[in-house]
Coordinates of C-alpha atoms in Angstrom, one line a residue:
M1 CA -6.1 -23.2 -7.1
V2 CA -2.2 -23.1 -5.6
S3 CA -1.1 -24.0 -2.3
D4 CA 1.1 -21.7 0.7
T5 CA 2.5 -25.6 1.0
T6 CA 6.3 -25.8 -1.3
S7 CA 6.2 -28.5 -3.3
P8 CA 8.8 -31.5 -3.2
S9 CA 10.6 -29.6 -6.0
A10 CA 10.8 -26.3 -4.2
A11 CA 12.0 -27.6 -1.5
Q12 CA 14.8 -29.2 -2.7
G13 CA 16.1 -26.3 -4.4
R14 CA 18.1 -23.8 -3.1
R15 CA 16.3 -21.3 0.0
V16 CA 15.7 -17.5 -0.5
A17 CA 14.0 -15.2 1.5
L18 CA 12.4 -12.2 0.6
L19 CA 12.3 -9.2 3.3
T20 CA 10.2 -6.5 2.8
L21 CA 10.3 -3.1 3.6
G22 CA 8.0 0.5 3.1
C23 CA 3.9 -0.2 1.7
A24 CA 1.6 -2.6 1.2
R25 CA 2.9 -2.1 -2.4
N26 CA 5.9 -3.4 -1.6
E27 CA 4.7 -6.7 -0.3
V28 CA 2.3 -7.3 -3.8
D29 CA 5.6 -7.1 -5.9
S30 CA 7.2 -9.6 -3.4
E31 CA 4.6 -11.9 -3.5
E32 CA 4.9 -11.8 -7.3
L33 CA 8.7 -12.3 -7.4
A34 CA 8.1 -15.5 -5.3
A35 CA 5.7 -16.4 -7.7
R36 CA 8.4 -16.2 -10.6
L37 CA 10.6 -17.7 -7.7
H38 CA 9.2 -20.9 -6.8
A39 CA 8.7 -22.0 -11.2
D40 CA 12.3 -22.1 -10.8
G41 CA 13.3 -24.3 -8.3
W42 CA 13.7 -21.8 -5.4
Q43 CA 12.3 -22.4 -2.1
V44 CA 10.7 -19.0 -0.9
T45 CA 10.9 -18.1 3.2
T46 CA 10.1 -14.7 4.4
D47 CA 13.1 -15.8 7.7
G48 CA 16.5 -15.5 7.0
E49 CA 18.0 -17.4 9.3
G50 CA 19.4 -20.3 7.0
A51 CA 18.7 -19.4 3.7
D52 CA 21.0 -19.4 0.5
V53 CA 20.4 -15.2 -0.2
V54 CA 18.4 -13.0 1.3
V55 CA 16.7 -9.9 -0.5
V56 CA 15.2 -6.9 0.5
N57 CA 12.7 -5.4 -0.8
T58 CA 13.3 -1.2 -0.3
C59 CA 11.4 1.3 0.1
G60 CA 13.3 4.8 -1.0
F61 CA 10.4 7.4 -0.5
V62 CA 12.2 9.2 2.9
E63 CA 15.1 9.5 4.3
K64 CA 14.2 7.3 7.1
A65 CA 12.4 4.8 5.3
K66 CA 15.6 5.0 3.5
Q67 CA 18.0 4.6 6.7
D68 CA 15.4 1.3 7.4
S69 CA 16.6 0.0 4.2
I70 CA 20.6 -0.2 4.9
Q71 CA 20.5 -1.2 8.4
T72 CA 18.2 -3.6 7.2
L73 CA 20.7 -4.9 4.3
L74 CA 23.7 -4.9 6.8
A75 CA 22.2 -6.9 9.0
A76 CA 21.2 -9.8 6.0
A77 CA 24.9 -9.6 5.5
D78 CA 25.5 -11.4 8.7
T79 CA 23.9 -13.2 8.5
G80 CA 26.9 -14.9 6.1
A81 CA 23.7 -15.5 3.1
K82 CA 23.9 -13.8 -0.3
V83 CA 22.2 -10.0 0.1
V84 CA 20.1 -9.0 -3.0
A85 CA 18.3 -4.8 -2.8
A86 CA 15.8 -4.4 -4.6
G87 CA 12.6 -2.9 -4.6
C88 CA 12.7 1.7 -4.4
M89 CA 16.0 2.4 -3.1
A90 CA 17.8 -0.1 -5.5
E91 CA 15.6 1.7 -8.7
R92 CA 16.1 4.7 -7.1
Y93 CA 19.9 5.0 -7.0
G94 CA 21.3 1.9 -8.7
R95 CA 24.6 1.6 -9.8
E96 CA 25.7 4.2 -6.5
L97 CA 24.2 2.0 -3.8
A98 CA 26.1 -0.7 -5.2
D99 CA 29.2 0.6 -5.1
S100 CA 28.2 2.5 -1.5
L101 CA 27.2 -0.7 -0.1
P102 CA 29.7 -3.6 -0.5
E103 CA 27.5 -5.8 1.5
A104 CA 25.0 -6.0 -0.8
Q105 CA 26.5 -9.1 -4.2
A106 CA 23.6 -6.9 -5.9
V107 CA 22.1 -4.0 -7.2
L108 CA 19.0 -5.4 -8.8
S109 CA 16.3 -3.4 -11.2
F110 CA 12.1 -3.2 -11.9
D111 CA 13.9 -4.5 -14.9
D112 CA 15.4 -7.7 -13.3
Y113 CA 11.6 -8.4 -12.1
P114 CA 10.9 -11.4 -14.9
D115 CA 14.1 -12.6 -14.8
I116 CA 14.5 -13.1 -10.7
A117 CA 15.5 -16.6 -10.8
A118 CA 18.7 -16.3 -13.5
R119 CA 20.1 -13.6 -11.2
L120 CA 19.8 -15.4 -7.9
D121 CA 21.3 -17.7 -9.8
A122 CA 24.7 -15.8 -11.1
V123 CA 24.2 -14.5 -7.2
V124 CA 25.1 -17.7 -5.8
A125 CA 27.0 -19.1 -8.8
G126 CA 29.4 -16.0 -7.4
E127 CA 29.1 -14.2 -11.2
A128 CA 29.0 -10.2 -10.6
L129 CA 26.1 -8.1 -11.2
D130 CA 26.5 -4.8 -13.3
A131 CA 24.3 -2.3 -11.3
H132 CA 21.5 -0.2 -13.5
T133 CA 21.7 3.3 -14.3
P134 CA 19.0 4.8 -12.6
R135 CA 16.7 6.7 -14.7
D136 CA 13.1 8.2 -14.8
R137 CA 10.8 5.8 -15.5
R138 CA 8.4 8.6 -16.2
E139 CA 10.2 8.6 -19.5
L140 CA 10.0 4.8 -20.9
L141 CA 6.1 5.5 -21.6
P142 CA 4.0 7.7 -23.4
L143 CA 2.8 11.0 -22.4
T144 CA -0.9 9.9 -24.0
P145 CA -2.2 7.3 -20.1
V146 CA -4.0 5.5 -23.2
A147 CA -1.3 4.5 -25.3
R148 CA 1.2 2.9 -22.5
R149 CA -0.7 -0.8 -22.1
D150 CA 0.9 -1.6 -25.9
A151 CA 4.4 0.0 -24.2
A152 CA 7.1 -3.1 -23.0
V153 CA 7.9 -1.9 -19.8
V154 CA 8.1 -4.0 -16.4
L155 CA 4.8 -2.7 -13.6
P156 CA 6.3 -4.6 -10.9
G157 CA 2.9 -6.2 -9.5
H158 CA 1.0 -6.2 -12.1
G159 CA 1.5 -10.5 -12.6
S160 CA 2.5 -10.8 -16.6
P161 CA 4.6 -13.6 -16.9
A162 CA 8.0 -13.0 -19.1
R163 CA 7.5 -16.5 -20.2
P164 CA 4.8 -19.1 -19.6
T165 CA 5.2 -20.6 -15.7
P166 CA 3.7 -23.9 -14.4
A167 CA 0.9 -23.4 -12.9
A168 CA 1.2 -25.5 -10.1
A169 CA 3.9 -22.4 -8.8
T170 CA 1.6 -19.7 -9.0
G171 CA -1.8 -18.6 -8.4
A172 CA -2.9 -20.9 -10.8
T173 CA -6.5 -21.3 -12.0
A174 CA -8.8 -24.2 -13.9
T175 CA -8.1 -23.0 -16.9
D176 CA -5.2 -22.2 -16.5
S177 CA -3.3 -25.5 -18.0
A178 CA -3.8 -23.8 -21.7
E179 CA -0.6 -22.0 -22.3
A180 CA -1.3 -17.8 -22.2
D181 CA 0.0 -15.1 -24.9
E182 CA -1.1 -11.9 -24.8
R183 CA -4.2 -12.8 -26.4
T184 CA -5.7 -14.3 -23.9
P185 CA -8.4 -12.5 -21.3
A186 CA -6.7 -11.6 -18.9
H187 CA -9.4 -14.0 -16.2
L188 CA -8.1 -16.7 -18.7
R189 CA -4.4 -16.5 -17.3
Q190 CA -2.3 -17.2 -14.5
V191 CA -2.2 -15.3 -10.9
L192 CA 1.5 -14.9 -11.1
R193 CA 1.8 -14.1 -7.2
R194 CA 2.1 -16.3 -4.2
R195 CA 1.5 -15.4 -1.0
L196 CA 4.2 -15.1 1.9
D197 CA 1.7 -14.5 4.4
T198 CA -1.4 -16.1 5.5
G199 CA -3.5 -13.7 7.0
P200 CA -7.2 -12.4 6.4
V201 CA -5.8 -9.7 4.3
A202 CA -4.6 -9.2 1.5
S203 CA -2.9 -6.0 -0.7
L204 CA -4.7 -5.3 -4.0
K205 CA -2.8 -3.1 -6.6
L206 CA -4.7 -1.1 -9.1
A207 CA -2.0 1.0 -10.4
S208 CA 0.9 1.8 -10.7
G209 CA 2.6 4.8 -11.5
C210 CA 1.6 8.5 -10.8
D211 CA 1.5 11.3 -13.6
R212 CA 1.0 14.1 -10.4
R213 CA 4.6 16.6 -10.2
C214 CA 4.0 17.0 -6.0
A215 CA 7.5 19.7 -5.5
F216 CA 8.4 16.8 -2.4
C217 CA 7.5 13.3 -4.0
A218 CA 10.3 11.2 -5.9
I219 CA 8.3 8.6 -6.2
P220 CA 7.5 8.8 -9.7
A221 CA 10.8 9.3 -11.1
F222 CA 11.6 5.8 -10.1
R223 CA 8.1 4.3 -10.7
G224 CA 7.2 5.9 -13.4
A225 CA 4.0 7.1 -15.3
F226 CA 0.8 5.7 -14.1
V227 CA -0.5 2.4 -16.0
S228 CA -3.8 0.6 -14.7
R229 CA -4.4 -2.8 -14.2
T230 CA -7.5 -4.1 -16.4
P231 CA -10.6 -5.1 -14.2
D232 CA -10.2 -8.4 -15.1
E233 CA -6.9 -8.8 -14.2
L234 CA -8.1 -7.4 -10.7
L235 CA -11.3 -9.7 -10.3
A236 CA -8.9 -13.0 -11.0
E237 CA -6.2 -12.2 -8.0
A238 CA -8.9 -11.2 -6.4
E239 CA -11.0 -14.8 -6.8
W240 CA -7.4 -16.5 -6.1
L241 CA -6.6 -14.3 -3.5
A242 CA -10.3 -15.6 -1.8
K243 CA -9.9 -18.2 -2.2
T244 CA -6.1 -18.6 0.1
G245 CA -9.0 -17.1 2.8
V246 CA -8.3 -13.8 2.1
R247 CA -11.4 -11.8 3.3
E248 CA -10.9 -8.5 3.0
L249 CA -9.1 -6.4 -0.1
V250 CA -7.4 -3.8 0.5
L251 CA -6.6 -1.6 -3.0
V252 CA -3.3 0.2 -3.5
S253 CA -1.6 2.2 -5.8
E254 CA 0.5 5.0 -5.4
N255 CA -3.1 7.0 -6.9
S256 CA -5.9 4.9 -7.4
T257 CA -8.7 8.4 -7.6
S258 CA -6.1 8.1 -11.0
Y259 CA -7.8 4.3 -12.0
G260 CA -9.3 3.9 -15.5
K261 CA -7.6 7.0 -16.7
D262 CA -5.8 5.3 -19.4
L263 CA -8.5 2.7 -20.1
G264 CA -10.6 5.2 -21.3
D265 CA -13.2 5.3 -17.7
P266 CA -12.3 7.4 -15.1
R267 CA -15.4 5.9 -13.7
A268 CA -14.2 2.4 -13.9
L269 CA -12.8 2.1 -9.7
E270 CA -16.8 3.0 -9.1
K271 CA -17.5 0.3 -11.1
L272 CA -15.8 -2.3 -9.8
L273 CA -16.0 -2.0 -6.0
P274 CA -19.1 -3.4 -6.4
Q275 CA -18.2 -6.7 -8.4
L276 CA -15.1 -7.2 -5.9
A277 CA -17.5 -7.0 -2.9
A278 CA -19.3 -9.7 -4.2
I279 CA -16.4 -12.4 -4.5
D280 CA -17.3 -15.4 -2.7
G281 CA -15.3 -15.1 1.1
V282 CA -14.9 -11.3 0.6
V283 CA -16.1 -9.4 3.9
R284 CA -14.8 -6.1 3.0
V285 CA -12.7 -4.2 0.2
R286 CA -11.2 -0.8 1.5
V287 CA -9.6 1.4 -1.3
S288 CA -6.7 3.9 -0.5
Y289 CA -4.5 6.4 -1.7
L290 CA -6.9 8.6 -2.6
Q291 CA -6.2 12.2 -4.3
P292 CA -8.4 15.5 -3.1
A293 CA -8.0 17.0 -6.6
E294 CA -9.1 13.7 -7.8
T295 CA -11.6 12.5 -5.4
R296 CA -15.0 12.5 -7.6
P297 CA -18.7 13.2 -5.6
G298 CA -19.1 9.7 -7.6
L299 CA -16.5 7.8 -6.7
V300 CA -17.2 9.3 -2.7
E301 CA -20.7 8.3 -3.0
A302 CA -19.6 4.6 -4.3
I303 CA -16.8 4.2 -1.2
A304 CA -20.0 5.4 1.0
T305 CA -22.5 3.4 0.0
T306 CA -22.1 -0.1 -1.7
P307 CA -22.4 -3.5 0.7
G308 CA -18.7 -4.4 1.9
V309 CA -17.3 -1.5 0.8
A310 CA -15.3 -0.4 3.8
P311 CA -16.9 3.6 3.8
Y312 CA -12.9 4.4 4.8
F313 CA -11.4 7.5 2.8
D314 CA -7.4 8.0 2.6
L315 CA -6.8 10.7 1.1
S316 CA -4.0 12.3 1.6
F317 CA -4.2 16.2 2.2
Q318 CA -0.6 16.6 3.2
H319 CA -1.1 20.2 4.0
S320 CA -4.5 22.4 4.2
S321 CA -3.0 25.8 3.0
E322 CA -3.8 27.0 0.1
P323 CA -0.5 28.7 -0.1
V324 CA 1.5 25.7 0.8
L325 CA -0.1 23.7 -1.5
R326 CA 0.1 25.9 -4.6
R327 CA 4.1 25.8 -3.3
M328 CA 3.7 21.6 -2.8
R329 CA 2.0 21.5 -6.3
R330 CA -1.0 20.4 -5.8
F331 CA -4.6 22.0 -5.4
G332 CA -6.9 22.1 -2.6
S333 CA -7.4 24.2 1.0
T334 CA -9.2 23.8 4.5
D335 CA -12.5 24.9 4.1
R336 CA -12.3 22.6 0.7
F337 CA -11.1 19.6 2.5
L338 CA -13.4 20.1 4.6
E339 CA -16.8 20.1 2.5
L340 CA -14.7 16.9 0.4
L341 CA -15.1 14.5 4.2
A342 CA -19.5 16.3 5.3
T343 CA -20.0 15.1 2.0
A344 CA -18.5 11.6 3.1
R345 CA -20.1 11.6 6.4
S346 CA -23.7 13.1 5.0
L347 CA -23.4 9.3 2.9
A348 CA -21.8 7.6 6.1
P349 CA -22.0 9.5 9.6
E350 CA -19.8 6.3 10.9
A351 CA -16.8 6.4 7.7
G352 CA -13.1 7.0 8.7
A353 CA -10.8 9.2 7.6
R354 CA -7.2 9.6 7.7
S355 CA -4.2 11.6 5.8
N356 CA -0.8 12.9 5.9
F357 CA 0.6 16.0 6.6
I358 CA 3.9 17.7 6.0
V359 CA 4.9 20.1 7.9
G360 CA 8.4 23.1 7.7
F361 CA 7.7 22.5 4.1
P362 CA 9.2 25.3 2.2
G363 CA 7.8 28.8 2.8
E364 CA 5.8 27.7 5.4
T365 CA 4.8 30.6 7.8
K366 CA 3.1 30.8 11.4
A367 CA -0.2 32.2 9.6
D368 CA 0.5 28.4 7.5
V369 CA 0.8 26.5 10.5
T370 CA -2.1 28.1 12.3
E371 CA -4.1 27.1 9.4
L372 CA -3.7 22.8 9.5
V373 CA -4.5 24.2 13.1
R374 CA -7.8 25.2 12.3
F375 CA -8.6 22.3 9.2
L376 CA -7.4 19.4 11.9
T377 CA -8.9 21.0 15.1
E378 CA -12.1 21.3 12.7
A379 CA -11.6 18.0 10.0
R380 CA -12.2 14.8 13.1
L381 CA -9.6 12.5 11.2
D382 CA -9.4 8.8 13.2
A383 CA -5.6 8.7 11.7
T384 CA -3.3 11.0 11.6
G385 CA 0.6 11.1 10.2
V386 CA 2.6 14.1 10.7
F387 CA 5.4 14.0 8.1
D388 CA 9.1 17.0 9.2
Y389 CA 10.1 17.6 6.5
S390 CA 13.1 16.9 4.4
D391 CA 14.9 17.6 0.5
E392 CA 14.6 14.5 -0.8
D393 CA 17.2 13.9 -4.2
G394 CA 15.0 15.2 -8.3
T395 CA 12.6 16.7 -5.8
E396 CA 11.6 20.7 -7.4
A397 CA 11.7 21.6 -3.5
A398 CA 14.6 20.6 -2.7
G399 CA 15.7 23.3 -4.6
L400 CA 13.2 26.3 -4.1
T401 CA 14.1 29.2 -1.3
G402 CA 12.8 29.9 1.5
K403 CA 13.3 27.2 3.8
V404 CA 13.1 26.6 7.1
S405 CA 15.8 26.4 10.0
A406 CA 15.7 22.8 11.1
A407 CA 14.7 24.9 14.6
T408 CA 11.4 26.0 13.3
V409 CA 10.1 22.5 11.5
K410 CA 11.1 20.8 14.8
R411 CA 9.3 22.7 16.9
R412 CA 6.2 22.5 14.1
Y413 CA 6.3 18.7 13.3
D414 CA 5.9 18.6 17.6
K415 CA 3.0 20.8 17.7
I416 CA 0.9 19.7 14.6
A417 CA 2.4 15.9 16.4
A418 CA 0.9 16.7 19.6
L419 CA -2.2 18.2 18.0
A420 CA -3.1 14.9 15.8
D421 CA -2.3 12.7 18.6
E422 CA -5.1 14.3 21.5
L423 CA -7.1 15.0 17.2
C424 CA -7.4 11.4 17.1
S425 CA -7.8 10.1 20.6
Q426 CA -11.1 12.3 21.0
R427 CA -12.5 11.1 17.8
A428 CA -11.9 7.0 18.9
E429 CA -14.1 8.4 22.7
E430 CA -16.5 10.3 19.6
R431 CA -17.2 6.1 18.8
L432 CA -18.2 4.7 22.2
G433 CA -21.6 3.5 22.9
S434 CA -21.5 2.5 18.7
R435 CA -21.8 -0.6 16.7
V436 CA -18.9 -1.5 15.0
D437 CA -17.9 -4.2 12.5
V438 CA -14.5 -6.3 13.7
L439 CA -12.9 -8.6 11.2
V440 CA -10.8 -11.1 13.6
D441 CA -6.6 -10.5 12.5
S442 CA -5.6 -12.5 15.2
V443 CA -5.9 -14.6 18.7
A444 CA -3.3 -15.1 20.2
D445 CA -2.1 -16.4 24.4
G446 CA -7.0 -15.3 24.3
V447 CA -6.3 -11.7 22.8
V448 CA -8.6 -11.0 19.7
E449 CA -7.3 -8.7 17.8
G450 CA -9.6 -7.2 14.8
R451 CA -10.1 -3.2 13.7
A452 CA -12.8 -2.0 12.0
A453 CA -14.6 -0.2 8.7
H454 CA -12.5 2.4 9.9
Q455 CA -9.2 0.9 10.4
A456 CA -7.0 0.2 7.8
P457 CA -3.9 -2.8 9.2
E458 CA -0.6 -1.1 10.0
V459 CA -1.3 2.4 10.3
D460 CA -4.4 3.4 11.5
G461 CA -4.5 1.5 15.4
S462 CA -6.9 -2.0 15.6
T463 CA -9.5 -2.8 18.2
T464 CA -9.4 -5.1 20.8
L465 CA -12.1 -7.6 21.1
V466 CA -13.7 -8.4 25.1
A467 CA -16.0 -10.9 26.6
P468 CA -19.2 -10.1 26.8
P469 CA -20.3 -10.1 30.6
G470 CA -23.6 -11.8 29.7
G471 CA -24.4 -14.4 26.4
G472 CA -23.4 -13.0 22.9
V473 CA -20.5 -14.7 20.8
D474 CA -18.2 -17.0 22.3
L475 CA -14.5 -15.3 22.7
A476 CA -12.8 -18.5 23.0
A477 CA -14.2 -19.9 19.4
L478 CA -13.2 -16.4 17.3
R479 CA -10.8 -17.0 14.6
P480 CA -8.9 -14.8 12.2
G481 CA -11.3 -14.3 9.6
D482 CA -14.3 -14.0 11.1
L483 CA -16.1 -10.4 11.4
V484 CA -18.2 -9.4 14.2
R485 CA -20.4 -6.7 15.6
A486 CA -19.6 -5.5 18.5
T487 CA -20.3 -1.9 20.5
V488 CA -17.3 -0.6 21.9
T489 CA -16.9 0.4 25.2
G490 CA -13.3 1.8 25.3
T491 CA -10.4 3.8 24.0
E492 CA -6.8 4.0 24.1
G493 CA -5.4 6.8 21.9
V494 CA -7.1 5.2 18.5
D495 CA -7.2 1.8 19.5
L496 CA -11.1 0.2 20.7
V497 CA -11.8 -2.0 22.7
A498 CA -14.9 -3.9 22.5
V499 CA -17.2 -7.0 22.9
P500 CA -18.6 -8.4 20.6
D501 CA -22.4 -9.2 20.4
E502 CA -23.0 -10.8 17.1
M503 CA -21.5 -12.3 13.8
I504 CA -21.4 -11.5 11.4
S505 CA -19.9 -14.1 8.8
A506 CA -18.1 -16.7 10.3
A507 CA -13.7 -17.3 8.0
P508 CA -14.7 -20.9 6.1
G509 CA -13.0 -23.9 6.8
A510 CA -12.3 -22.9 11.0
A511 CA -12.9 -25.6 13.2
R512 CA -15.7 -24.8 16.3

């Protein structure tokens, strides 16, 4: 097992700051890079102050994310450190980004990740690294999903060492001292990951890439085709995370409902969930990024009824009007989506549900917007993300006719966003008086913040715990990682206020 403290050998090396933008999948990738760099003597931090090199793990999903990435790179350059762009935006644009951003000393591809330490050594030495020419990473893997695991393609966040790595430098287990190769069972290999956060929640990457062809999305082109990690790999990493103090596992991927299709078992996720929930120290497992068209009844049941699994449905609806969904190259309708939510709630009435929606997609009509309003009004979602459509490089939608004017897109966005906020606030109010299980995330200046089962990290609001009027759980004694049962007494938007009634599971090792 590895400590999050810096070893003496690493402390004497150069200092690299890893700054992560975008989604939780990028966070996992950064922790793989941290393990590789630490193994080669780099002191790894998330603070750019005093760093020799700042690596920005960029996001390249939509225009705002790309602008945020550029601003972060420019700000890093102002510190005087060498600056390196990695991640999705770097992979997507490669040489074009390098030419337009001379402030960055290097722009790296995913293919550079196994040799990240050597790349940074070269940057510090003043060597010029040629940026890659972007390519469609789907073409690097076989069309047949079951044949992909044998392809020698770099898959960020899958934790496969390019060469033997010192056990003390990564997430080593007791069996890691023996040299591993491709024939070594995954549960006996090193966990190639080093935590950059000491909180009680961590993401676990189920898979990389996506085989869907949504008209508005460029992600498959730079993330590649869908490849699952094996269950034993995931269980080994989950056990290691639990030993570092992780209490909630958030399962992430581009499309979690596809998990296992390339392993010959489309029910693999349903089987994996109870195994993850049974790991010592883990009190909650949460699944994210569900594709409605692939969400099978068995998976709905597993999420809704498995002890230790949050009854939480992060469903990527994107719209509810059937004509718009067809133009998006997606499937579904208002009634089919409402039926899916009803099924989940019939199994777990308290189940949480969230989704994202795009307004202003090419060809969208007033009738389509009215249909979306109908869905939102009846769906009772706990959290809703609304995005205004804009053309993305390399997507089918960028070339579609029937573009909605910018003024109309803005008007529709404002309308749907305001409605979504109102409806989600109403949904929070429905939870008044109910009991929720809250995982404590932070305790600062007497304020105890956590999340109920229907609240995912960062995106779905939080729950503030307040002192009980008489007896119950001692608020001052609560620590990050504690799981408490609480009664909801107030709301503010999607956020809840609750009084803790009883301790369900105390975080191990915390002084009381």
